Tab-separated table of C-alpha atoms in Angstrom:
chain	number	residue	atom	x	y	z
A	641	SER	CA	35.483	147.580	-45.535
A	642	ALA	CA	38.870	148.134	-43.164
A	643	ARG	CA	40.732	146.329	-45.436
A	644	ASP	CA	38.971	146.983	-48.645
A	645	HIS	CA	40.179	150.796	-47.951
A	646	ILE	CA	44.350	149.167	-47.371
A	647	THR	CA	43.371	147.482	-50.716
A	648	LYS	CA	43.109	150.217	-52.793
A	649	ALA	CA	45.397	152.453	-50.202
A	650	ALA	CA	48.301	150.018	-51.651
A	651	ALA	CA	47.047	149.739	-54.778
A	652	ALA	CA	47.856	153.857	-55.372
A	653	ASP	CA	50.588	153.787	-53.755
A	654	ASP	CA	53.681	153.141	-54.783
A	655	CYS	CA	55.338	153.597	-51.235
A	656	LEU	CA	52.977	151.573	-49.516
A	657	MET	CA	54.313	148.902	-52.451
A	658	ARG	CA	57.828	149.160	-51.642
A	659	GLY	CA	56.895	148.464	-48.286
A	660	LEU	CA	54.592	145.328	-49.751
A	661	ALA	CA	57.854	144.408	-51.522
A	662	GLU	CA	60.530	144.368	-48.775
A	663	LEU	CA	58.486	142.935	-46.431
A	664	LEU	CA	57.038	140.042	-48.873
A	665	SER	CA	59.836	137.731	-50.369
A	666	SER	CA	58.230	135.307	-51.744
A	667	PRO	CA	55.837	134.785	-54.621
A	668	TYR	CA	53.563	132.655	-52.703
A	669	ASP	CA	52.608	136.343	-50.980
A	670	TRP	CA	52.513	138.002	-54.311
A	671	HIS	CA	50.312	135.321	-55.388
A	672	PHE	CA	47.500	135.018	-52.545
A	673	LEU	CA	47.894	139.400	-52.400
A	674	CYS	CA	47.157	139.151	-55.868
A	675	ALA	CA	43.700	136.603	-55.894
A	676	ALA	CA	42.744	138.151	-52.501
A	677	SER	CA	41.218	141.988	-54.360
A	678	PRO	CA	41.427	142.770	-57.977
A	679	GLN	CA	42.620	146.152	-56.845
A	680	PHE	CA	46.056	143.488	-57.118
A	681	GLY	CA	45.225	142.191	-59.848
A	682	HIS	CA	48.214	144.044	-60.505
A	683	VAL	CA	50.783	142.427	-58.771
A	684	GLY	CA	50.520	139.319	-60.678
A	685	SER	CA	50.507	140.880	-64.599
A	686	GLY	CA	53.532	141.098	-66.486
A	687	ARG	CA	57.242	140.617	-66.606
A	688	GLY	CA	58.344	143.269	-64.433
A	689	SER	CA	55.879	142.382	-61.933
A	690	PRO	CA	56.601	141.774	-58.360
A	691	LEU	CA	55.223	138.143	-58.253
A	692	PHE	CA	57.222	138.160	-60.948
A	693	GLN	CA	60.943	139.072	-60.331
A	694	SER	CA	60.299	137.339	-56.373
A	695	ALA	CA	59.615	133.828	-58.608
A	696	SER	CA	62.554	134.874	-60.969
A	697	ARG	CA	65.432	135.262	-57.700
A	698	PHE	CA	63.383	132.238	-55.641
A	699	ARG	CA	64.290	130.359	-59.175
A	700	ALA	CA	68.241	131.928	-58.972
A	701	GLU	CA	68.907	131.341	-55.202
A	702	LEU	CA	67.449	127.320	-55.667
A	703	ARG	CA	69.022	126.267	-58.556
A	704	ASP	CA	71.822	125.389	-57.270
A	705	TRP	CA	69.546	123.870	-54.219
A	706	ASP	CA	69.781	118.886	-54.381
A	707	ALA	CA	67.991	117.438	-52.297
A	708	SER	CA	70.090	116.694	-49.158
A	709	MET	CA	69.959	120.216	-49.178
A	710	VAL	CA	65.970	120.618	-48.776
A	711	LEU	CA	65.954	117.871	-46.344
A	712	VAL	CA	68.702	119.578	-44.560
A	713	GLU	CA	66.214	122.815	-44.444
A	714	ALA	CA	62.869	121.225	-44.240
A	715	SER	CA	64.110	119.114	-41.329
A	716	LYS	CA	64.791	122.600	-39.561
A	717	ASN	CA	62.947	123.135	-35.995
A	718	LYS	CA	61.807	126.660	-37.426
A	719	PRO	CA	62.317	125.653	-42.099
A	720	ASP	CA	61.719	127.907	-45.109
A	721	GLY	CA	58.188	125.717	-46.199
A	722	ASP	CA	57.641	128.238	-49.143
A	723	ARG	CA	61.760	127.729	-50.394
A	724	VAL	CA	61.370	124.029	-49.826
A	725	ILE	CA	57.770	123.808	-51.833
A	726	PHE	CA	58.801	125.473	-54.046
A	727	TRP	CA	62.399	123.679	-55.064
A	728	LEU	CA	59.677	120.460	-55.121
A	729	ARG	CA	57.696	121.861	-57.541
A	730	MET	CA	60.662	123.348	-59.986
A	731	GLN	CA	61.777	119.376	-59.483
A	732	HIS	CA	59.284	118.021	-60.690
A	733	LEU	CA	57.323	120.128	-62.388
A	734	ALA	CA	60.126	122.813	-64.606
A	735	ALA	CA	61.739	121.299	-67.468
A	736	ASP	CA	63.473	124.008	-67.993
A	737	TRP	CA	65.101	123.328	-64.112
A	738	PRO	CA	68.548	121.500	-63.859
A	739	HIS	CA	67.971	117.860	-63.161
A	740	ALA	CA	64.538	118.608	-63.231
A	741	GLY	CA	61.531	115.689	-64.964
A	742	LEU	CA	59.519	113.073	-63.745
A	743	GLY	CA	62.350	110.532	-64.505
A	744	GLY	CA	64.668	108.258	-63.306
A	745	SER	CA	66.210	104.746	-62.971
A	746	ASP	CA	63.984	104.505	-59.421
A	747	SER	CA	61.587	106.306	-57.666
A	748	SER	CA	63.776	106.985	-54.380
A	749	ARG	CA	64.056	110.562	-55.308
A	750	VAL	CA	59.921	110.864	-55.453
A	751	CYS	CA	60.084	109.190	-51.640
A	752	ASN	CA	62.729	112.076	-50.918
A	753	SER	CA	60.275	114.593	-51.795
A	754	PHE	CA	57.634	113.716	-49.257
A	755	ASP	CA	60.207	113.194	-46.833
A	756	ALA	CA	60.776	116.837	-46.878
A	757	ILE	CA	56.712	117.644	-47.253
A	758	GLU	CA	56.169	115.166	-44.088
A	759	SER	CA	58.801	116.811	-42.398
A	760	LEU	CA	57.424	120.404	-42.704
A	761	LEU	CA	53.399	119.250	-41.539
A	762	SER	CA	55.660	118.245	-38.640
A	763	LYS	CA	56.348	121.513	-37.784
A	764	PRO	CA	54.698	123.886	-34.837
A	765	ALA	CA	56.538	126.889	-36.931
A	766	VAL	CA	57.297	128.056	-40.131
A	767	LEU	CA	59.667	130.387	-41.401
A	768	GLY	CA	56.824	132.990	-43.144
A	769	TRP	CA	54.019	131.289	-42.020
A	770	PRO	CA	51.354	131.981	-39.514
A	771	CYS	CA	51.675	129.657	-36.245
A	772	VAL	CA	49.233	127.242	-35.919
A	773	ASP	CA	47.379	128.620	-32.755
A	774	ASP	CA	46.664	131.661	-35.897
A	775	CYS	CA	44.516	128.351	-37.501
A	776	LYS	CA	43.300	126.088	-34.826
A	777	GLY	CA	40.655	125.021	-36.626
A	778	TRP	CA	41.785	124.342	-40.153
A	779	ARG	CA	44.941	120.882	-38.305
A	780	ARG	CA	41.200	120.182	-36.213
A	781	LEU	CA	38.644	119.911	-39.841
A	782	SER	CA	41.744	118.092	-41.019
A	783	LEU	CA	42.327	115.012	-39.165
A	784	ARG	CA	39.864	114.875	-37.100
A	785	GLY	CA	39.501	111.561	-36.456
A	786	LEU	CA	42.193	110.165	-38.239
A	787	CYS	CA	44.958	108.938	-36.671
A	788	ASP	CA	45.495	105.471	-35.247
A	789	SER	CA	47.864	104.377	-32.183
A	790	ASP	CA	48.928	102.285	-35.225
A	791	SER	CA	49.738	104.426	-38.132
A	792	GLU	CA	53.464	104.853	-39.234
A	793	GLY	CA	54.317	107.731	-36.413
A	794	ASP	CA	52.163	109.774	-37.378
A	795	ASP	CA	50.065	111.191	-33.848
A	796	GLU	CA	47.657	114.211	-34.013
A	797	ASP	CA	49.505	116.653	-32.084
A	798	ARG	CA	52.631	116.127	-34.659
A	799	CYS	CA	50.984	117.044	-37.496
A	800	TYR	CA	50.381	120.908	-38.264
A	801	ASN	CA	49.092	123.354	-41.541
A	802	PRO	CA	47.850	120.932	-43.536
A	803	PHE	CA	46.277	123.974	-45.571
A	804	ARG	CA	49.108	125.749	-45.684
A	805	LEU	CA	50.806	122.983	-48.478
A	806	VAL	CA	47.248	122.675	-50.516
A	807	ASP	CA	47.668	125.939	-50.543
A	808	ARG	CA	51.240	125.844	-52.485
A	809	GLY	CA	49.809	123.047	-54.755
A	810	VAL	CA	51.271	121.151	-52.675
A	811	VAL	CA	48.895	118.259	-53.699
A	812	GLU	CA	49.120	119.053	-57.163
A	813	LEU	CA	52.489	117.768	-56.833
A	814	ILE	CA	51.985	114.628	-55.084
A	815	VAL	CA	49.720	114.285	-57.925
A	816	ALA	CA	51.978	114.116	-60.502
A	817	LEU	CA	54.552	111.626	-58.783
A	818	MET	CA	51.864	109.013	-57.591
A	819	GLU	CA	51.192	109.550	-62.068
A	820	ARG	CA	54.090	109.224	-62.538
A	821	TRP	CA	55.108	105.348	-61.032
A	822	PRO	CA	51.479	103.952	-60.214
A	823	GLY	CA	53.489	100.757	-60.177
A	824	SER	CA	55.734	102.059	-57.375
A	825	ALA	CA	54.158	100.690	-54.422
A	826	HIS	CA	56.439	102.555	-52.030
A	827	VAL	CA	55.548	106.039	-53.647
A	828	GLN	CA	51.801	105.233	-54.151
A	829	ARG	CA	51.700	104.522	-50.222
A	830	ARG	CA	53.958	107.383	-49.481
A	831	GLY	CA	51.086	109.125	-51.506
A	832	CYS	CA	48.173	108.152	-49.844
A	833	ARG	CA	49.403	108.595	-46.311
A	834	LEU	CA	49.730	112.797	-47.219
A	835	PHE	CA	47.118	112.329	-49.288
A	836	SER	CA	45.155	111.226	-45.734
A	837	LYS	CA	46.431	114.121	-44.229
A	838	LEU	CA	45.499	116.611	-46.446
A	839	GLY	CA	43.210	118.063	-48.949
A	840	ALA	CA	43.024	118.947	-51.985
A	841	PRO	CA	41.257	121.626	-54.246
A	842	SER	CA	38.055	121.150	-55.437
A	843	ASP	CA	38.954	121.066	-59.465
A	844	ILE	CA	41.659	117.750	-58.545
A	845	GLN	CA	39.666	115.668	-55.832
A	846	HIS	CA	38.113	113.528	-58.029
A	847	ARG	CA	41.574	112.920	-59.244
A	848	VAL	CA	42.595	111.874	-56.459
A	849	VAL	CA	39.989	109.373	-55.303
A	850	LEU	CA	40.772	107.949	-58.796
A	851	LEU	CA	45.048	107.734	-57.659
A	852	ILE	CA	43.026	105.957	-54.406
A	853	LYS	CA	41.623	103.946	-56.240
A	854	LEU	CA	43.892	102.607	-58.594
A	855	ALA	CA	47.096	102.545	-55.913
A	856	MET	CA	44.914	99.941	-53.723
A	857	ALA	CA	43.046	97.302	-57.032
A	858	ARG	CA	47.259	97.229	-57.831
A	859	HIS	CA	49.235	96.988	-54.506
A	860	GLN	CA	46.141	94.638	-52.778
A	861	SER	CA	48.686	92.664	-51.525
A	862	CYS	CA	50.294	95.788	-49.375
A	863	PRO	CA	48.624	96.328	-45.870
A	864	ASP	CA	50.168	99.648	-45.311
A	865	LEU	CA	49.466	101.173	-48.364
A	866	GLN	CA	45.511	99.730	-47.835
A	867	ARG	CA	45.732	100.847	-44.835
A	868	ASN	CA	46.645	104.533	-45.382
A	869	ALA	CA	44.581	104.327	-48.423
A	870	CYS	CA	41.075	103.628	-46.453
A	871	ARG	CA	42.884	106.544	-43.800
A	872	ALA	CA	42.509	108.510	-47.901
A	873	LEU	CA	39.019	107.504	-48.818
A	874	GLY	CA	38.039	109.083	-44.848
A	875	GLN	CA	39.930	112.364	-45.553
A	876	TYR	CA	37.855	113.123	-49.063
A	877	TRP	CA	34.418	111.363	-48.065
A	878	SER	CA	32.871	114.509	-46.481
A	879	SER	CA	33.420	115.906	-49.911
A	880	SER	CA	33.472	113.860	-52.808
A	881	SER	CA	31.008	110.773	-50.549
A	882	LYS	CA	28.844	111.012	-54.397
A	883	TYR	CA	32.524	110.238	-56.309
A	884	ILE	CA	34.097	107.795	-54.066
A	885	LEU	CA	30.693	105.391	-54.316
A	886	SER	CA	30.750	105.874	-58.065
A	887	VAL	CA	34.224	104.636	-58.565
A	888	GLU	CA	33.199	101.574	-56.250
A	889	GLY	CA	35.556	103.190	-52.488
A	890	VAL	CA	33.599	101.060	-50.610
A	891	LYS	CA	34.376	97.238	-52.583
A	892	ALA	CA	37.905	98.188	-51.907
A	893	VAL	CA	37.903	98.807	-48.299
A	894	SER	CA	36.326	95.640	-47.598
A	895	ALA	CA	39.363	94.221	-50.476
A	896	ALA	CA	41.815	95.357	-48.144
A	897	MET	CA	39.665	93.846	-45.194
A	898	GLU	CA	39.881	89.851	-46.851
A	899	GLU	CA	42.890	90.589	-48.267
A	900	HIS	CA	44.646	91.079	-44.595
A	901	PRO	CA	42.741	89.886	-41.775
A	902	SER	CA	45.469	89.947	-39.940
A	903	ALA	CA	46.855	93.495	-39.712
A	904	LEU	CA	44.953	95.060	-37.468
A	905	GLY	CA	46.240	98.263	-39.072
A	906	VAL	CA	44.068	97.854	-41.512
A	907	GLN	CA	40.940	96.296	-39.932
A	908	ARG	CA	41.461	99.506	-37.921
A	909	ALA	CA	41.518	101.692	-40.760
A	910	ALA	CA	38.668	99.816	-42.896
A	911	CYS	CA	36.136	100.380	-39.642
A	912	LYS	CA	37.225	104.235	-39.542
A	913	PHE	CA	35.876	104.792	-42.999
A	914	LEU	CA	32.514	102.466	-42.839
A	915	TRP	CA	31.732	104.204	-38.947
A	916	THR	CA	32.314	107.913	-41.555
A	917	ILE	CA	29.967	107.088	-44.375
A	918	ILE	CA	27.337	105.215	-42.537
A	919	PRO	CA	24.513	107.000	-41.391
A	920	LEU	CA	23.903	108.483	-37.929
A	921	SER	CA	22.182	107.112	-35.325
A	922	GLY	CA	18.828	108.585	-34.491
A	923	TYR	CA	17.919	110.493	-38.109
A	924	ALA	CA	15.444	108.555	-40.571
A	925	LEU	CA	17.077	107.469	-43.921
A	926	ASP	CA	16.265	108.873	-47.073
A	927	ASP	CA	17.204	107.370	-50.830
A	928	ASP	CA	21.616	107.983	-50.500
A	929	ASP	CA	21.626	106.011	-46.950
A	930	ALA	CA	19.671	103.324	-47.446
A	931	ALA	CA	21.865	103.514	-51.261
A	932	ILE	CA	24.907	102.797	-48.501
A	933	LEU	CA	23.618	100.032	-47.170
A	934	GLY	CA	22.501	98.149	-49.963
A	935	ILE	CA	27.050	98.741	-50.955
A	936	MET	CA	27.608	97.643	-47.788
A	937	ARG	CA	25.994	94.008	-47.982
A	938	ASP	CA	27.135	93.675	-51.359
A	939	ALA	CA	30.452	94.422	-50.118
A	940	ASN	CA	30.185	91.523	-47.344
A	941	VAL	CA	31.230	94.099	-44.503
A	942	MET	CA	29.122	92.006	-42.352
A	943	LYS	CA	31.242	89.372	-42.386
A	944	LEU	CA	34.576	90.968	-42.668
A	945	MET	CA	33.175	93.476	-39.509
A	946	LEU	CA	32.460	90.216	-36.956
A	947	ASP	CA	35.902	88.190	-38.760
A	948	ALA	CA	37.986	90.714	-37.275
A	949	VAL	CA	36.655	91.412	-33.683
A	950	THR	CA	36.862	87.236	-33.842
A	951	THR	CA	40.516	87.833	-35.484
A	952	HIS	CA	41.786	90.390	-33.307
A	953	VAL	CA	39.698	89.542	-29.852
A	954	GLY	CA	42.203	90.737	-27.506
A	955	GLN	CA	42.340	94.471	-29.210
A	956	HIS	CA	39.781	96.040	-27.034
A	957	GLY	CA	39.642	100.360	-28.721
A	958	PHE	CA	39.139	98.498	-31.332
A	959	ARG	CA	37.050	95.824	-30.679
A	960	ASN	CA	34.614	98.455	-29.380
A	961	ARG	CA	34.141	100.511	-32.032
A	962	ALA	CA	33.592	97.353	-34.961
A	963	TRP	CA	30.896	96.192	-33.064
A	964	MET	CA	29.413	99.758	-32.871
A	965	LEU	CA	29.343	99.445	-35.913
A	966	ILE	CA	27.950	96.287	-35.971
A	967	ALA	CA	25.169	97.311	-34.258
A	968	GLU	CA	23.972	100.054	-36.649
A	969	LEU	CA	24.539	98.054	-39.263
A	970	VAL	CA	21.627	95.460	-37.717
A	971	ARG	CA	20.131	98.071	-36.624
A	972	HIS	CA	19.932	100.622	-39.650
A	973	GLY	CA	20.235	97.824	-42.551
A	974	LYS	CA	17.624	94.732	-40.598
A	975	ASP	CA	21.313	92.871	-42.068
A	976	PRO	CA	19.943	89.533	-42.931
A	977	THR	CA	24.236	88.472	-42.927
A	978	PHE	CA	24.266	89.283	-38.575
A	979	PHE	CA	24.175	85.173	-37.694
A	980	SER	CA	24.921	83.866	-41.159
A	981	SER	CA	27.937	85.646	-41.124
A	982	GLY	CA	28.875	83.730	-37.259
A	983	GLY	CA	26.727	86.689	-35.605
A	984	ALA	CA	26.636	84.523	-32.465
A	985	ARG	CA	30.130	83.031	-33.066
A	986	ALA	CA	31.334	86.489	-32.826
A	987	ILE	CA	29.361	87.334	-29.492
A	988	CYS	CA	30.335	84.343	-27.271
A	989	LYS	CA	33.793	84.772	-28.105
A	990	ALA	CA	33.416	88.940	-27.111
A	991	LEU	CA	31.195	87.583	-24.408
A	992	SER	CA	33.892	85.339	-23.349
A	993	SER	CA	36.130	88.007	-22.625
A	994	CYS	CA	34.277	89.965	-20.905
A	995	GLU	CA	36.649	89.681	-17.557
A	996	GLU	CA	39.514	92.020	-19.512
A	997	TRP	CA	36.488	93.914	-21.353
A	998	PRO	CA	34.231	94.464	-19.566
A	999	ASP	CA	32.941	98.292	-20.201
A	1000	GLY	CA	32.697	96.413	-24.480
A	1001	ARG	CA	30.503	94.588	-23.269
A	1002	LEU	CA	26.790	96.756	-24.109
A	1003	HIS	CA	27.684	97.645	-27.641
A	1004	VAL	CA	28.274	93.627	-28.222
A	1005	LEU	CA	24.890	93.538	-26.329
A	1006	ALA	CA	23.481	95.649	-27.880
A	1007	ALA	CA	24.045	94.239	-31.543
A	1008	PHE	CA	22.577	91.466	-30.438
A	1009	ARG	CA	19.525	92.627	-28.849
A	1010	TRP	CA	18.550	94.291	-32.372
A	1011	ALA	CA	19.678	90.910	-34.598
A	1012	CYS	CA	17.028	89.715	-32.232
A	1013	VAL	CA	14.147	91.095	-33.701
A	1014	GLN	CA	15.147	89.479	-36.903
A	1015	GLN	CA	12.086	86.562	-37.534
A	1016	ASP	CA	14.790	83.546	-37.717
A	1017	SER	CA	16.496	84.676	-34.988
A	1018	THR	CA	16.409	82.190	-32.499
A	1019	GLY	CA	16.747	79.362	-35.206
A	1020	HIS	CA	20.569	80.746	-34.547
A	1021	ILE	CA	21.095	80.930	-30.760
A	1022	ASP	CA	21.728	78.245	-28.998
A	1023	GLU	CA	22.002	77.906	-25.694
A	1024	GLN	CA	25.724	78.542	-25.316
A	1025	LEU	CA	25.131	81.816	-26.240
A	1026	MET	CA	22.313	82.211	-23.328
A	1027	GLN	CA	23.667	81.670	-20.730
A	1028	LEU	CA	26.563	84.516	-21.859
A	1029	VAL	CA	23.591	86.843	-22.003
A	1030	LEU	CA	21.703	86.171	-19.051
A	1031	SER	CA	24.497	85.720	-17.097
A	1032	CYS	CA	25.759	89.421	-18.374
A	1033	PHE	CA	22.352	90.350	-16.594
A	1034	THR	CA	22.143	89.181	-13.154
A	1035	GLU	CA	26.231	89.494	-13.142
A	1036	THR	CA	25.995	93.304	-14.560
A	1037	SER	CA	26.181	97.008	-12.417
A	1038	CYS	CA	26.137	99.024	-15.363
A	1039	ARG	CA	22.465	99.137	-16.137
A	1040	SER	CA	23.289	100.531	-20.183
A	1041	VAL	CA	23.785	96.656	-20.041
A	1042	GLY	CA	21.236	95.786	-18.353
A	1043	VAL	CA	18.779	97.946	-20.385
A	1044	GLU	CA	20.135	95.873	-23.798
A	1045	CYS	CA	19.813	92.681	-22.561
A	1046	CYS	CA	16.401	93.168	-20.990
A	1047	LYS	CA	15.738	94.110	-24.762
A	1048	ALA	CA	17.108	91.554	-26.555
A	1049	LEU	CA	15.948	88.819	-23.886
A	1050	GLY	CA	12.311	90.575	-23.741
A	1051	HIS	CA	12.545	89.887	-28.105
A	1052	LEU	CA	13.100	86.420	-27.416
A	1053	ILE	CA	10.747	84.838	-24.499
A	1054	GLU	CA	8.203	85.676	-27.061
A	1055	ASP	CA	8.904	82.287	-29.019
A	1056	ARG	CA	7.895	79.110	-26.908
A	1057	ARG	CA	11.585	77.701	-27.161
A	1058	TRP	CA	12.756	79.638	-25.176
A	1059	ALA	CA	10.163	81.241	-23.151
A	1060	ALA	CA	10.094	77.747	-21.369
A	1061	TRP	CA	14.055	77.693	-21.346
A	1062	LEU	CA	13.440	81.175	-19.937
A	1063	SER	CA	11.313	80.735	-17.367
A	1064	ASP	CA	12.626	77.784	-15.550
A	1065	ARG	CA	15.598	80.265	-14.737
A	1066	GLY	CA	13.325	82.569	-13.325
A	1067	VAL	CA	14.493	85.831	-15.997
A	1068	VAL	CA	11.066	86.513	-15.275
A	1069	GLU	CA	11.507	87.451	-11.259
A	1070	GLN	CA	14.901	88.471	-12.297
A	1071	PHE	CA	13.303	91.392	-14.794
A	1072	VAL	CA	11.788	92.616	-11.804
A	1073	ARG	CA	14.132	93.235	-9.703
A	1074	PHE	CA	16.497	94.606	-12.261
A	1075	ILE	CA	13.663	97.572	-12.350
A	1076	GLU	CA	12.952	98.210	-8.758
A	1077	ARG	CA	17.149	98.439	-8.371
A	1078	ALA	CA	17.229	100.902	-11.998
């Protein structure tokens, strides 16, 4: 109610409007004021309106700027973000701007524009924008879970104000540039990288997702692009999940994993995307969850994940997350392809490196435990694997690891062959001692 009173007073009081005119210099400020309430609709109507006049002033001031001046401004400790964005939009989207348009002999000008946008994202303070402390929740929402140690220098602490850029039309600009340069892997890579950090207005989210998918298909051989695109799809999953599924986004992510098995960045970003879309533990599966698990099976995700943890066995952080995902796939989907996709070999390799990675055994054994529930599991398990699991059980001081071993061996003891094998090694007595200690 207080805001309404202020709004009505400002609309009726010319002196107050003149004071606002002195305070608000950016056309973006007037645009937001105009959109805030119908009472302020007049500030954006007609050539004599404050919005039109401030935009005309910006155009006059910035017509002599060039790309190097924009980059210098964007690189300042406290840059003028509104002028940088205004110039970029005029440069690429306004036909009457000096040297404007999306043409040109190469894409270097586009990448310079992306440099300026990323520079603004890295600034905790931007002239005329609320300080970062006032929008911490926005920052967390946009960046949660998207940054990796293998990223292109973009850790979470250096990325600010994503919603401020979205509000000022930056996403529409990125879309236009990517649509103009579909064949440039460099432009597409940089665009996907920005999409992984920026949300999009609801009316163009599907357009953004389709651009990401097309970039992945056109530039399959570029690992950096594939990594950025996997992250970007994860960014848009919560708002566009059905559309991502409809354009075969999961299949595109699995294709990236298959094309770049040795690229840890691609595997990690793909794993994060798959972790984002998998149904949550502890909840009953509905039809949509079942459909997602079916799509993941069709995309051969299980085999790709097992190949990834085997290839990158020394990357403990990635391996831990990946085995968590594998365990959930086996648990939720009861995926019958676990053993036929090399599950037993992957478990052996993971457990054999336990000396270097003691905390990672839990999720490996969880995957093994759920795989043992499958009817044909006993035929895929050999003595080497059993001995490794038994060693984990007898040597561990971690109760959770012991519980997973007990449950896995408890399933196998129902098989005559493994019952005799376990009995010869006194496993029943070890079970009793474990229960007493627990």
